[in-house]
Short mmCIF file of C-alpha atoms (C1' of nucleotides) in Angstrom, two decimals:
data_model
loop_
_atom_site.label_atom_id
_atom_site.label_comp_id
_atom_site.label_asym_id
_atom_site.label_seq_id
_atom_site.Cartn_x
_atom_site.Cartn_y
_atom_site.Cartn_z
CA MET A 1 40.74 -37.50 17.91
CA ALA A 2 37.00 -36.65 17.89
CA ASN A 3 38.37 -33.84 19.46
CA ALA A 4 40.34 -32.95 17.03
CA VAL A 5 38.41 -33.62 14.20
CA THR A 6 36.15 -30.55 16.93
CA LYS A 7 38.68 -28.22 17.19
CA ILE A 8 38.99 -28.62 13.32
CA ALA A 9 35.29 -27.80 12.43
CA SER A 10 34.88 -25.11 14.56
CA ILE A 11 37.72 -23.34 12.87
CA ILE A 12 36.58 -23.93 9.34
CA TYR A 13 32.14 -23.67 11.30
CA PRO A 14 33.24 -21.30 13.96
CA ALA A 15 29.27 -20.42 13.83
CA ARG A 16 28.97 -24.94 13.86
CA PHE A 17 31.40 -26.64 16.14
CA SER A 18 31.87 -23.34 19.66
CA GLY A 19 27.93 -24.35 21.67
CA MET A 20 24.94 -23.49 19.53
CA ALA A 21 22.14 -22.42 22.06
CA ARG A 22 19.59 -24.21 19.52
CA SER A 23 20.32 -26.58 16.10
CA GLN A 24 21.19 -24.67 13.23
CA ALA A 25 17.23 -27.48 12.20
CA GLU A 26 15.51 -25.27 14.49
CA LYS A 27 16.01 -21.68 13.30
CA SER A 28 15.48 -22.48 9.90
CA GLN A 29 12.03 -24.48 10.99
CA THR A 30 11.54 -20.87 13.14
CA ARG A 31 12.97 -19.14 9.10
CA LYS A 32 10.07 -21.01 7.81
CA ARG A 33 7.06 -20.51 9.94
CA ILE A 34 8.03 -16.29 9.33
CA LEU A 35 7.81 -16.82 6.31
CA GLU A 36 5.35 -18.31 5.48
CA VAL A 37 3.24 -16.31 7.17
CA THR A 38 4.49 -13.33 5.64
CA ALA A 39 3.73 -14.75 2.59
CA ARG A 40 0.18 -15.85 3.31
CA ARG A 41 -0.06 -12.34 4.96
CA LEU A 42 1.56 -9.65 2.22
CA ARG A 43 -0.79 -11.08 -0.52
CA GLU A 44 -3.85 -10.17 1.85
CA LYS A 45 -2.52 -6.86 2.57
CA GLY A 46 -0.82 -5.78 0.75
CA LEU A 47 3.56 -5.15 0.51
CA ASP A 48 2.95 -2.59 2.91
CA GLY A 49 -0.22 -4.11 4.85
CA ILE A 50 1.38 -5.92 8.19
CA GLY A 51 3.92 -5.02 10.66
CA LEU A 52 6.77 -7.21 11.76
CA ALA A 53 5.06 -7.86 15.37
CA ASP A 54 1.95 -8.56 14.11
CA LEU A 55 3.64 -10.73 11.31
CA MET A 56 6.22 -12.88 13.99
CA LYS A 57 3.25 -12.54 16.59
CA GLU A 58 1.71 -15.26 13.97
CA ALA A 59 4.77 -17.40 13.29
CA GLY A 60 4.58 -17.71 16.76
CA LEU A 61 7.17 -15.61 18.32
CA THR A 62 8.32 -12.38 19.47
CA VAL A 63 9.61 -8.50 17.49
CA GLY A 64 12.57 -8.84 18.52
CA GLY A 65 14.05 -12.32 17.50
CA PHE A 66 12.97 -10.83 14.11
CA TYR A 67 16.86 -9.64 13.45
CA LYS A 68 18.01 -12.77 14.38
CA HIS A 69 17.21 -14.03 11.48
CA PHE A 70 16.16 -10.73 8.52
CA ALA A 71 18.67 -8.10 7.44
CA ASP A 72 15.15 -5.78 7.52
CA ARG A 73 12.07 -6.44 6.32
CA ASP A 74 13.04 -5.48 2.88
CA GLU A 75 14.84 -9.30 3.35
CA LEU A 76 12.30 -10.11 4.43
CA VAL A 77 9.30 -9.39 1.98
CA SER A 78 12.03 -10.20 -1.01
CA GLU A 79 12.43 -13.81 0.35
CA ALA A 80 8.59 -13.86 0.93
CA LEU A 81 7.82 -13.24 -2.01
CA LYS A 82 10.22 -15.93 -3.74
CA LEU A 83 8.18 -18.56 -1.23
CA GLY A 84 4.93 -17.66 -2.32
CA PHE A 85 5.45 -17.43 -6.57
CA GLY A 86 7.18 -20.61 -6.18
CA SER A 87 4.29 -22.82 -4.06
CA TRP A 88 1.65 -20.67 -6.94
CA ARG A 89 3.30 -22.40 -9.00
CA ARG A 90 4.68 -25.75 -7.46
CA ARG A 91 0.51 -25.65 -6.95
CA GLN A 92 0.11 -25.34 -10.48
CA GLU A 93 3.01 -28.16 -12.15
CA LYS A 94 2.30 -30.80 -9.08
CA GLY A 95 -1.28 -32.20 -11.06
CA GLU A 96 1.88 -32.19 -13.95
CA GLU A 97 -1.06 -33.57 -16.75
CA LEU A 98 -2.75 -29.25 -15.92
CA SER A 99 -4.26 -28.04 -19.34
CA PHE A 100 -4.70 -24.58 -20.49
CA GLN A 101 -7.65 -24.96 -19.54
CA GLU A 102 -7.93 -25.83 -16.39
CA LEU A 103 -4.62 -23.03 -15.28
CA VAL A 104 -7.75 -20.36 -16.79
CA ILE A 105 -10.55 -21.81 -14.74
CA SER A 106 -8.37 -22.31 -11.00
CA TYR A 107 -7.54 -18.66 -11.73
CA LEU A 108 -10.39 -17.07 -12.68
CA ASN A 109 -12.75 -18.38 -9.87
CA GLU A 110 -14.31 -17.45 -6.89
CA GLU A 111 -12.14 -19.48 -4.65
CA HIS A 112 -9.26 -17.64 -5.83
CA ARG A 113 -10.82 -14.16 -6.28
CA ASP A 114 -11.52 -14.49 -2.47
CA ASN A 115 -7.89 -16.52 -0.97
CA ALA A 116 -5.62 -14.64 -1.97
CA GLY A 117 -3.14 -14.58 0.30
CA SER A 118 -2.59 -18.12 -0.90
CA GLY A 119 -3.12 -17.12 -4.75
CA CYS A 120 -1.14 -15.73 -7.52
CA VAL A 121 1.25 -12.79 -6.26
CA LEU A 122 1.50 -10.83 -8.41
CA SER A 123 -2.75 -10.45 -8.43
CA SER A 124 -3.00 -9.28 -5.47
CA LEU A 125 0.40 -6.84 -5.72
CA VAL A 126 1.41 -5.93 -9.07
CA GLY A 127 0.17 -1.61 -8.83
CA GLU A 128 2.66 -1.92 -5.23
CA ILE A 129 5.90 -4.56 -6.90
CA GLY A 130 5.84 -1.70 -9.84
CA ARG A 131 6.58 1.22 -6.60
CA ALA A 132 8.58 -1.43 -4.40
CA LYS A 133 12.44 -1.29 -4.37
CA SER A 134 14.40 -2.65 -7.28
CA GLU A 135 15.33 -5.79 -5.20
CA THR A 136 11.82 -7.27 -4.83
CA ARG A 137 11.06 -6.06 -8.74
CA GLU A 138 13.53 -8.03 -9.89
CA VAL A 139 12.47 -11.07 -7.92
CA VAL A 140 9.21 -10.53 -9.21
CA THR A 141 11.29 -9.85 -12.77
CA ASP A 142 12.26 -13.15 -12.31
CA ASN A 143 9.43 -15.34 -11.58
CA VAL A 144 7.57 -12.59 -14.14
CA ARG A 145 9.41 -15.06 -16.66
CA LYS A 146 8.96 -18.57 -15.50
CA ASP A 147 5.26 -18.01 -15.32
CA LEU A 148 5.31 -16.83 -18.57
CA GLU A 149 7.79 -19.84 -19.20
CA LEU A 150 5.09 -22.79 -17.75
CA ILE A 151 1.60 -20.94 -18.88
CA ALA A 152 4.07 -21.08 -22.80
CA SER A 153 4.73 -25.26 -21.77
CA LEU A 154 1.19 -25.66 -22.19
CA LEU A 155 -0.11 -24.48 -25.36
CA PRO A 156 1.32 -25.97 -28.12
CA HIS A 157 4.58 -25.39 -29.90
CA PRO A 158 5.71 -23.61 -26.21
CA GLU A 159 9.28 -22.87 -28.03
CA SER A 160 7.54 -20.32 -30.64
CA GLU A 161 6.36 -16.89 -30.97
CA GLU A 162 3.33 -17.89 -30.93
CA ALA A 163 2.91 -19.70 -27.42
CA ARG A 164 5.40 -17.17 -25.79
CA ASN A 165 3.05 -14.36 -26.81
CA LYS A 166 -0.20 -16.02 -25.64
CA ALA A 167 1.93 -16.63 -22.57
CA ILE A 168 2.32 -12.60 -22.35
CA ILE A 169 -1.13 -12.52 -23.36
CA THR A 170 -2.66 -14.74 -20.82
CA LEU A 171 -0.54 -14.10 -18.21
CA GLY A 172 -1.73 -10.25 -18.89
CA ALA A 173 -5.37 -10.79 -18.71
CA LEU A 174 -5.24 -13.38 -15.75
CA ILE A 175 -3.93 -10.58 -13.14
CA GLY A 176 -6.28 -8.14 -14.93
CA ALA A 177 -9.16 -10.02 -15.00
CA ILE A 178 -8.76 -10.55 -10.61
CA GLY A 179 -7.80 -7.87 -9.60
CA LEU A 180 -11.13 -5.26 -11.28
CA ALA A 181 -13.54 -9.29 -9.57
CA ARG A 182 -11.69 -8.05 -6.35
CA ALA A 183 -11.93 -4.67 -6.73
CA VAL A 184 -15.71 -3.96 -7.37
CA SER A 185 -17.79 -3.99 -4.40
CA ASP A 186 -21.09 -5.42 -6.86
CA PRO A 187 -20.98 -9.14 -6.42
CA SER A 188 -23.43 -10.17 -9.42
CA LEU A 189 -20.03 -7.69 -11.51
CA SER A 190 -17.46 -9.11 -10.74
CA GLN A 191 -18.98 -13.15 -10.61
CA GLU A 192 -19.67 -11.35 -14.68
CA ILE A 193 -16.27 -10.67 -14.84
CA LEU A 194 -14.77 -13.98 -14.20
CA GLN A 195 -16.43 -15.17 -16.02
CA VAL A 196 -16.57 -13.59 -19.21
CA SER A 197 -12.45 -13.04 -18.85
CA ALA A 198 -11.87 -17.41 -18.61
CA SER A 199 -14.45 -17.45 -21.51
CA GLN A 200 -13.20 -15.29 -23.55
CA ILE A 201 -9.95 -15.64 -22.58
CA LEU A 202 -10.17 -20.01 -23.76
CA GLY A 203 -12.37 -19.53 -26.30
CA LYS A 204 -10.36 -17.92 -28.94
CA SER A 205 -6.72 -20.30 -28.86
CA MET M 1 -34.95 46.39 0.40
CA ALA M 2 -32.68 44.13 0.59
CA ASN M 3 -31.85 43.92 3.35
CA ALA M 4 -35.26 41.85 3.56
CA VAL M 5 -34.01 39.86 1.31
CA THR M 6 -31.27 39.35 2.80
CA LYS M 7 -32.42 39.07 6.30
CA ILE M 8 -33.98 36.06 4.45
CA ALA M 9 -31.77 34.22 2.73
CA SER M 10 -29.46 34.27 6.04
CA ILE M 11 -31.63 32.30 7.55
CA ILE M 12 -32.64 29.85 4.71
CA TYR M 13 -28.43 29.48 3.59
CA PRO M 14 -26.68 30.46 6.76
CA ALA M 15 -23.52 29.52 6.29
CA ARG M 16 -23.24 32.15 3.22
CA PHE M 17 -25.32 35.27 3.99
CA SER M 18 -23.69 35.18 7.50
CA GLY M 19 -20.50 37.38 7.55
CA MET M 20 -17.35 35.36 4.85
CA ALA M 21 -14.70 35.28 5.40
CA ARG M 22 -12.97 33.98 2.01
CA SER M 23 -15.36 33.45 -1.42
CA GLN M 24 -16.98 30.55 -1.40
CA ALA M 25 -15.69 30.53 -4.76
CA GLU M 26 -11.82 30.56 -2.90
CA LYS M 27 -13.03 27.64 -0.40
CA SER M 28 -13.84 25.36 -4.36
CA GLN M 29 -10.41 26.35 -5.46
CA THR M 30 -8.61 25.79 -2.76
CA ARG M 31 -10.68 22.46 -2.37
CA LYS M 32 -10.04 21.18 -6.12
CA ARG M 33 -6.01 22.01 -6.04
CA ILE M 34 -6.05 20.06 -2.97
CA LEU M 35 -8.15 17.12 -4.88
CA GLU M 36 -5.13 17.30 -8.46
CA VAL M 37 -2.63 16.94 -6.17
CA THR M 38 -4.22 13.92 -4.13
CA ALA M 39 -5.63 12.71 -7.66
CA ARG M 40 -1.81 12.30 -9.14
CA ARG M 41 0.33 11.59 -5.57
CA LEU M 42 -2.52 8.60 -4.76
CA ARG M 43 -1.94 7.05 -8.47
CA GLU M 44 1.81 7.43 -8.51
CA LYS M 45 1.71 5.84 -4.82
CA GLY M 46 -0.01 4.34 -4.07
CA LEU M 47 -4.16 4.75 -1.51
CA ASP M 48 -1.93 4.85 1.73
CA GLY M 49 2.08 6.35 -0.58
CA ILE M 50 1.47 9.62 0.58
CA GLY M 51 1.27 11.83 3.83
CA LEU M 52 -1.92 14.70 4.18
CA ALA M 53 1.20 16.85 4.73
CA ASP M 54 2.96 16.31 1.86
CA LEU M 55 -0.28 16.69 -0.07
CA MET M 56 -1.70 20.26 1.69
CA LYS M 57 1.73 21.54 1.33
CA GLU M 58 2.46 20.48 -2.88
CA ALA M 59 -1.23 22.02 -2.70
CA GLY M 60 0.73 25.50 -1.01
CA LEU M 61 -1.52 25.02 2.45
CA THR M 62 -1.32 23.52 5.71
CA VAL M 63 -1.89 19.74 6.51
CA GLY M 64 -4.36 21.86 9.24
CA GLY M 65 -6.49 23.93 6.89
CA PHE M 66 -8.14 20.29 5.98
CA TYR M 67 -10.44 19.66 7.36
CA LYS M 68 -12.54 22.61 6.45
CA HIS M 69 -12.06 20.88 3.58
CA PHE M 70 -12.54 17.08 3.80
CA ALA M 71 -14.05 14.81 6.55
CA ASP M 72 -10.96 12.93 6.75
CA ARG M 73 -8.50 10.71 5.19
CA ASP M 74 -11.11 7.63 4.19
CA GLU M 75 -13.02 11.48 1.73
CA LEU M 76 -10.23 12.97 0.40
CA VAL M 77 -8.96 9.51 -1.29
CA SER M 78 -12.60 8.68 -2.73
CA GLU M 79 -12.66 12.02 -4.30
CA ALA M 80 -9.88 12.42 -5.16
CA LEU M 81 -10.04 8.55 -7.34
CA LYS M 82 -13.33 10.52 -8.88
CA LEU M 83 -12.44 13.31 -10.13
CA GLY M 84 -8.90 11.86 -11.57
CA PHE M 85 -10.76 8.34 -13.35
CA GLY M 86 -13.42 10.99 -14.90
CA SER M 87 -10.37 13.15 -16.59
CA TRP M 88 -8.53 10.16 -17.54
CA ARG M 89 -12.09 8.82 -19.08
CA ARG M 90 -12.11 12.58 -19.80
CA ARG M 91 -8.94 12.30 -22.02
CA GLN M 92 -10.19 9.34 -23.42
CA GLU M 93 -13.39 10.98 -25.23
CA LYS M 94 -11.97 13.91 -25.88
CA GLY M 95 -10.60 13.55 -29.76
CA GLU M 96 -14.21 12.04 -30.05
CA GLU M 97 -13.16 9.58 -33.31
CA LEU M 98 -11.10 8.04 -30.40
CA SER M 99 -11.13 4.24 -31.96
CA PHE M 100 -10.60 1.14 -29.73
CA GLN M 101 -7.14 0.15 -31.32
CA GLU M 102 -6.56 4.14 -30.60
CA LEU M 103 -7.46 3.73 -27.13
CA VAL M 104 -5.33 0.42 -26.79
CA ILE M 105 -2.00 1.55 -28.34
CA SER M 106 -1.96 4.56 -26.50
CA TYR M 107 -2.95 2.79 -23.08
CA LEU M 108 0.12 0.57 -23.81
CA ASN M 109 2.99 2.30 -24.50
CA GLU M 110 5.52 3.76 -22.39
CA GLU M 111 4.87 7.73 -21.58
CA HIS M 112 1.70 5.17 -20.26
CA ARG M 113 3.27 2.93 -18.50
CA ASP M 114 6.46 5.67 -17.32
CA ASN M 115 2.96 8.49 -15.89
CA ALA M 116 1.20 6.27 -13.84
CA GLY M 117 0.24 9.44 -12.25
CA SER M 118 -1.97 11.48 -15.47
CA GLY M 119 -2.99 7.42 -16.41
CA CYS M 120 -5.41 5.18 -15.15
CA VAL M 121 -6.38 4.77 -11.13
CA LEU M 122 -7.48 1.43 -11.85
CA SER M 123 -3.94 0.45 -13.49
CA SER M 124 -1.97 1.70 -10.90
CA LEU M 125 -4.97 0.55 -7.46
CA VAL M 126 -6.20 -2.46 -8.59
CA GLY M 127 -4.73 -4.30 -6.01
CA GLU M 128 -5.41 -2.18 -3.48
CA ILE M 129 -8.42 -0.95 -3.90
CA GLY M 130 -9.30 -4.33 -3.23
CA ARG M 131 -9.03 -3.99 0.00
CA ALA M 132 -10.10 -0.50 0.52
CA LYS M 133 -12.94 0.56 2.50
CA SER M 134 -16.76 -0.48 1.13
CA GLU M 135 -16.72 3.91 0.02
CA THR M 136 -14.04 3.16 -2.08
CA ARG M 137 -14.18 0.39 -3.90
CA GLU M 138 -17.76 1.51 -4.77
CA VAL M 139 -16.71 4.70 -6.17
CA VAL M 140 -14.77 2.22 -8.58
CA THR M 141 -17.13 -0.09 -9.14
CA ASP M 142 -19.21 2.67 -10.54
CA ASN M 143 -16.35 3.79 -12.89
CA VAL M 144 -15.46 0.11 -14.04
CA ARG M 145 -19.08 0.05 -15.44
CA LYS M 146 -18.29 3.60 -17.49
CA ASP M 147 -15.01 2.35 -18.53
CA LEU M 148 -16.87 -0.24 -19.67
CA GLU M 149 -19.88 1.20 -21.37
CA LEU M 150 -17.08 3.21 -22.55
CA ILE M 151 -14.66 0.70 -24.22
CA ALA M 152 -17.97 -1.24 -25.15
CA SER M 153 -19.56 1.78 -27.33
CA LEU M 154 -15.64 1.57 -29.36
CA LEU M 155 -16.78 -1.80 -31.02
CA PRO M 156 -19.62 -2.79 -33.01
CA HIS M 157 -22.52 -3.00 -32.37
CA PRO M 158 -22.07 -1.42 -29.13
CA GLU M 159 -25.23 -2.75 -27.17
CA SER M 160 -24.15 -6.26 -27.82
CA GLU M 161 -23.27 -9.47 -25.60
CA GLU M 162 -19.89 -9.42 -27.77
CA ALA M 163 -19.00 -6.22 -27.26
CA ARG M 164 -19.95 -6.54 -23.59
CA ASN M 165 -18.19 -9.61 -23.56
CA LYS M 166 -15.54 -7.81 -25.42
CA ALA M 167 -15.43 -5.41 -22.87
CA ILE M 168 -14.59 -6.71 -19.70
CA ILE M 169 -11.41 -8.71 -21.17
CA THR M 170 -9.76 -6.05 -22.87
CA LEU M 171 -10.23 -3.74 -19.51
CA GLY M 172 -8.94 -6.56 -17.56
CA ALA M 173 -6.07 -7.28 -19.81
CA LEU M 174 -5.64 -4.26 -20.12
CA ILE M 175 -4.70 -3.42 -16.61
CA GLY M 176 -3.00 -6.11 -16.28
CA ALA M 177 -0.53 -5.96 -19.03
CA ILE M 178 0.53 -2.15 -17.70
CA GLY M 179 0.76 -3.45 -14.49
CA LEU M 180 3.08 -5.98 -15.32
CA ALA M 181 5.32 -3.84 -17.81
CA ARG M 182 5.11 -1.35 -14.24
CA ALA M 183 6.40 -4.47 -11.85
CA VAL M 184 8.73 -6.40 -13.96
CA SER M 185 12.74 -4.24 -13.88
CA ASP M 186 13.77 -5.43 -17.34
CA PRO M 187 13.45 -3.06 -19.72
CA SER M 188 13.39 -5.22 -22.68
CA LEU M 189 10.53 -7.76 -21.20
CA SER M 190 8.91 -4.21 -20.67
CA GLN M 191 8.84 -3.32 -23.92
CA GLU M 192 8.27 -7.23 -24.74
CA ILE M 193 4.97 -7.03 -22.41
CA LEU M 194 3.68 -3.49 -24.10
CA GLN M 195 3.53 -4.84 -27.41
CA VAL M 196 2.97 -8.82 -27.85
CA SER M 197 -0.33 -6.98 -25.45
CA ALA M 198 -1.34 -4.47 -27.32
CA SER M 199 -1.47 -6.80 -31.02
CA GLN M 200 -2.76 -9.44 -28.83
CA ILE M 201 -5.46 -7.79 -27.91
CA LEU M 202 -5.85 -6.14 -31.09
CA GLY M 203 -4.79 -8.78 -33.55
CA LYS M 204 -7.93 -10.54 -33.23
CA SER M 205 -11.13 -8.76 -33.48
"C1'" DT Y 1 -20.63 56.16 3.63
"C1'" DG Y 2 -18.28 54.45 8.38
"C1'" DT Y 3 -17.29 51.28 11.88
"C1'" DA Y 4 -18.14 47.46 14.53
"C1'" DC Y 5 -18.59 42.86 14.85
"C1'" DA Y 6 -19.21 38.66 13.83
"C1'" DT Y 7 -16.77 34.05 10.19
"C1'" DC Y 8 -13.54 30.82 8.82
"C1'" DA Y 9 -10.22 28.86 5.80
"C1'" DG Y 10 -5.96 28.43 6.87
"C1'" DT Y 11 -1.94 28.40 10.63
"C1'" DG Y 12 1.31 25.42 12.99
"C1'" DA Y 13 2.18 23.32 17.19
"C1'" DA Y 14 0.35 19.21 19.98
"C1'" DC Y 15 -1.45 14.86 20.79
"C1'" DG Y 16 -1.49 9.73 20.42
"C1'" DC Y 17 -0.84 5.75 17.75
"C1'" DG Y 18 1.53 2.15 14.96
"C1'" DC Y 19 5.78 1.37 12.97
"C1'" DG Y 20 10.64 -0.78 11.62
"C1'" DT Y 21 14.87 -0.86 14.69
"C1'" DT Y 22 17.69 -1.48 18.79
"C1'" DC Y 23 19.19 -2.83 23.47
"C1'" DA Y 24 19.88 -5.43 28.18
"C1'" DC Y 25 18.47 -9.21 28.90
"C1'" DT Y 26 17.28 -14.29 29.60
"C1'" DG Y 27 18.15 -19.37 29.48
"C1'" DA Y 28 18.81 -23.89 27.07
"C1'" DT Y 29 21.95 -26.05 24.57
"C1'" DG Y 30 25.66 -28.03 23.01
"C1'" DT Y 31 31.48 -27.62 23.64
"C1'" DA Y 32 36.14 -28.31 26.68
"C1'" DC Y 33 39.16 -30.56 29.52
"C1'" DT K 1 31.27 -39.16 33.36
"C1'" DG K 2 30.39 -34.15 35.73
"C1'" DT K 3 30.74 -29.82 34.73
"C1'" DA K 4 31.99 -24.76 34.42
"C1'" DC K 5 31.76 -22.37 30.28
"C1'" DA K 6 30.12 -19.68 25.81
"C1'" DT K 7 26.88 -18.88 22.18
"C1'" DC K 8 23.07 -17.54 20.55
"C1'" DA K 9 17.63 -17.94 19.21
"C1'" DG K 10 14.28 -15.86 21.15
"C1'" DT K 11 12.47 -11.68 25.03
"C1'" DG K 12 10.10 -7.57 25.56
"C1'" DA K 13 10.67 -2.57 27.10
"C1'" DA K 14 12.59 1.33 24.78
"C1'" DC K 15 14.28 4.95 20.55
"C1'" DG K 16 12.72 7.80 17.03
"C1'" DC K 17 9.50 8.90 12.86
"C1'" DG K 18 5.82 9.34 10.89
"C1'" DC K 19 1.25 9.83 10.34
"C1'" DG K 20 -3.65 11.42 11.41
"C1'" DT K 21 -6.12 14.02 14.03
"C1'" DT K 22 -6.90 17.76 17.24
"C1'" DC K 23 -6.92 23.31 18.12
"C1'" DA K 24 -5.98 27.11 19.71
"C1'" DC K 25 -4.98 30.56 16.87
"C1'" DT K 26 -5.30 35.08 13.16
"C1'" DG K 27 -6.89 37.65 9.78
"C1'" DA K 28 -9.06 38.77 5.55
"C1'" DT K 29 -13.50 38.80 4.82
"C1'" DG K 30 -18.48 40.71 4.04
"C1'" DT K 31 -22.43 41.87 6.84
"C1'" DA K 32 -25.05 45.09 10.03
"C1'" DC K 33 -26.85 49.45 10.54
#
DNA sequence: TGTACATCAGTGAACGCGCGTTCACTGATGTAC
DNA sequence: TGTACATCAGTGAACGCGCGTTCACTGATGTAC
């Protein structure tokens, strides 16, 4: 009887039921590990800033195994960006009662500036995304929409045009300000950019 | 007599006075051509997006000659960024009576969005600059300072702290907004970002 | 003035290197019976 | 239950390719006298 079920199942789900080396759970954990490493490193080093061999090594694997998980490097990049956007937004939503002011302050500070790898995907990659494959740009477009909705939801009358407009200018200002703060080599100018930008965004509601 | 002058000069300026194949004018024209091509292409394709062979080809030369003009690729990048910043600012200053409003409108439109190669260096390269060599970042820092002064000079009381603060938030907002407009693949969202950002920056003076 | 010479901008092949991708292989695992 | 077998995640060497850089060479030019 158990055999009959197995046989039927092996027709419907041949991969699952006809002799597996490692469990699916193990494989999807490995995949997750590759994606986590990649999501961090892409934000730190840019979309072309790190190679597959290094990424796999950091995930505890060798490079050959990569193609058991992803079709090619582009697919990895798209998936890793999805994860990166998601984890940033999840962290923002975690507090649940995170205010607009808290969002701006948690974005425009030295910790975020100095840790791009765990920060906002857009802030470190905007420029490169504009030149990326359309697959990648579509992932980004989806997530920009979601980020705009998240920001608008923190404002008075979240559904109003005013809230949407303020969300748009705020997202742009956040990304530009932290980008500038990372770009300049003078620490006091960098700090001035962070502080002034935060108070300008918050000062005029 | 002329010989005596030449002889003395040849000691002081050995390179100039002891047998030159091509004139200095010719060489510096070539250098200028390489820099112009590079300044455009870097903004279009990113700091690592184009190789020396292609750049030299576009300048009408072969790759081997490159090192007669620059010590290495890094030097080319730094010099090209200087040129790129300069030409952008020069164009902004050209009108002489360019207002703050005109600056914002000339920055946040589709022409600038779609032609990064002739546009603002910061808008296409901020992210990558944050990860670049310190030599490159110092060029950028100088030019960010100059851009901030240019923007402040268009505001009431240009020397006031208020003008400086507004210059900082404006530069960040411009860079972030056009970066977002280039990143998203949906044309109507892109246009919305440009239009809303411009009116938000100008709406609240 | 004329001629032998030195210079050096520019050529194009070659170099080593790192990259994404492919491939034959391994060995732990679950299945078949 | 025990054993032969099939699967496939992961290995690590090899592939072709494009890159920055080097190098011996060329030939137009200005200099020396």
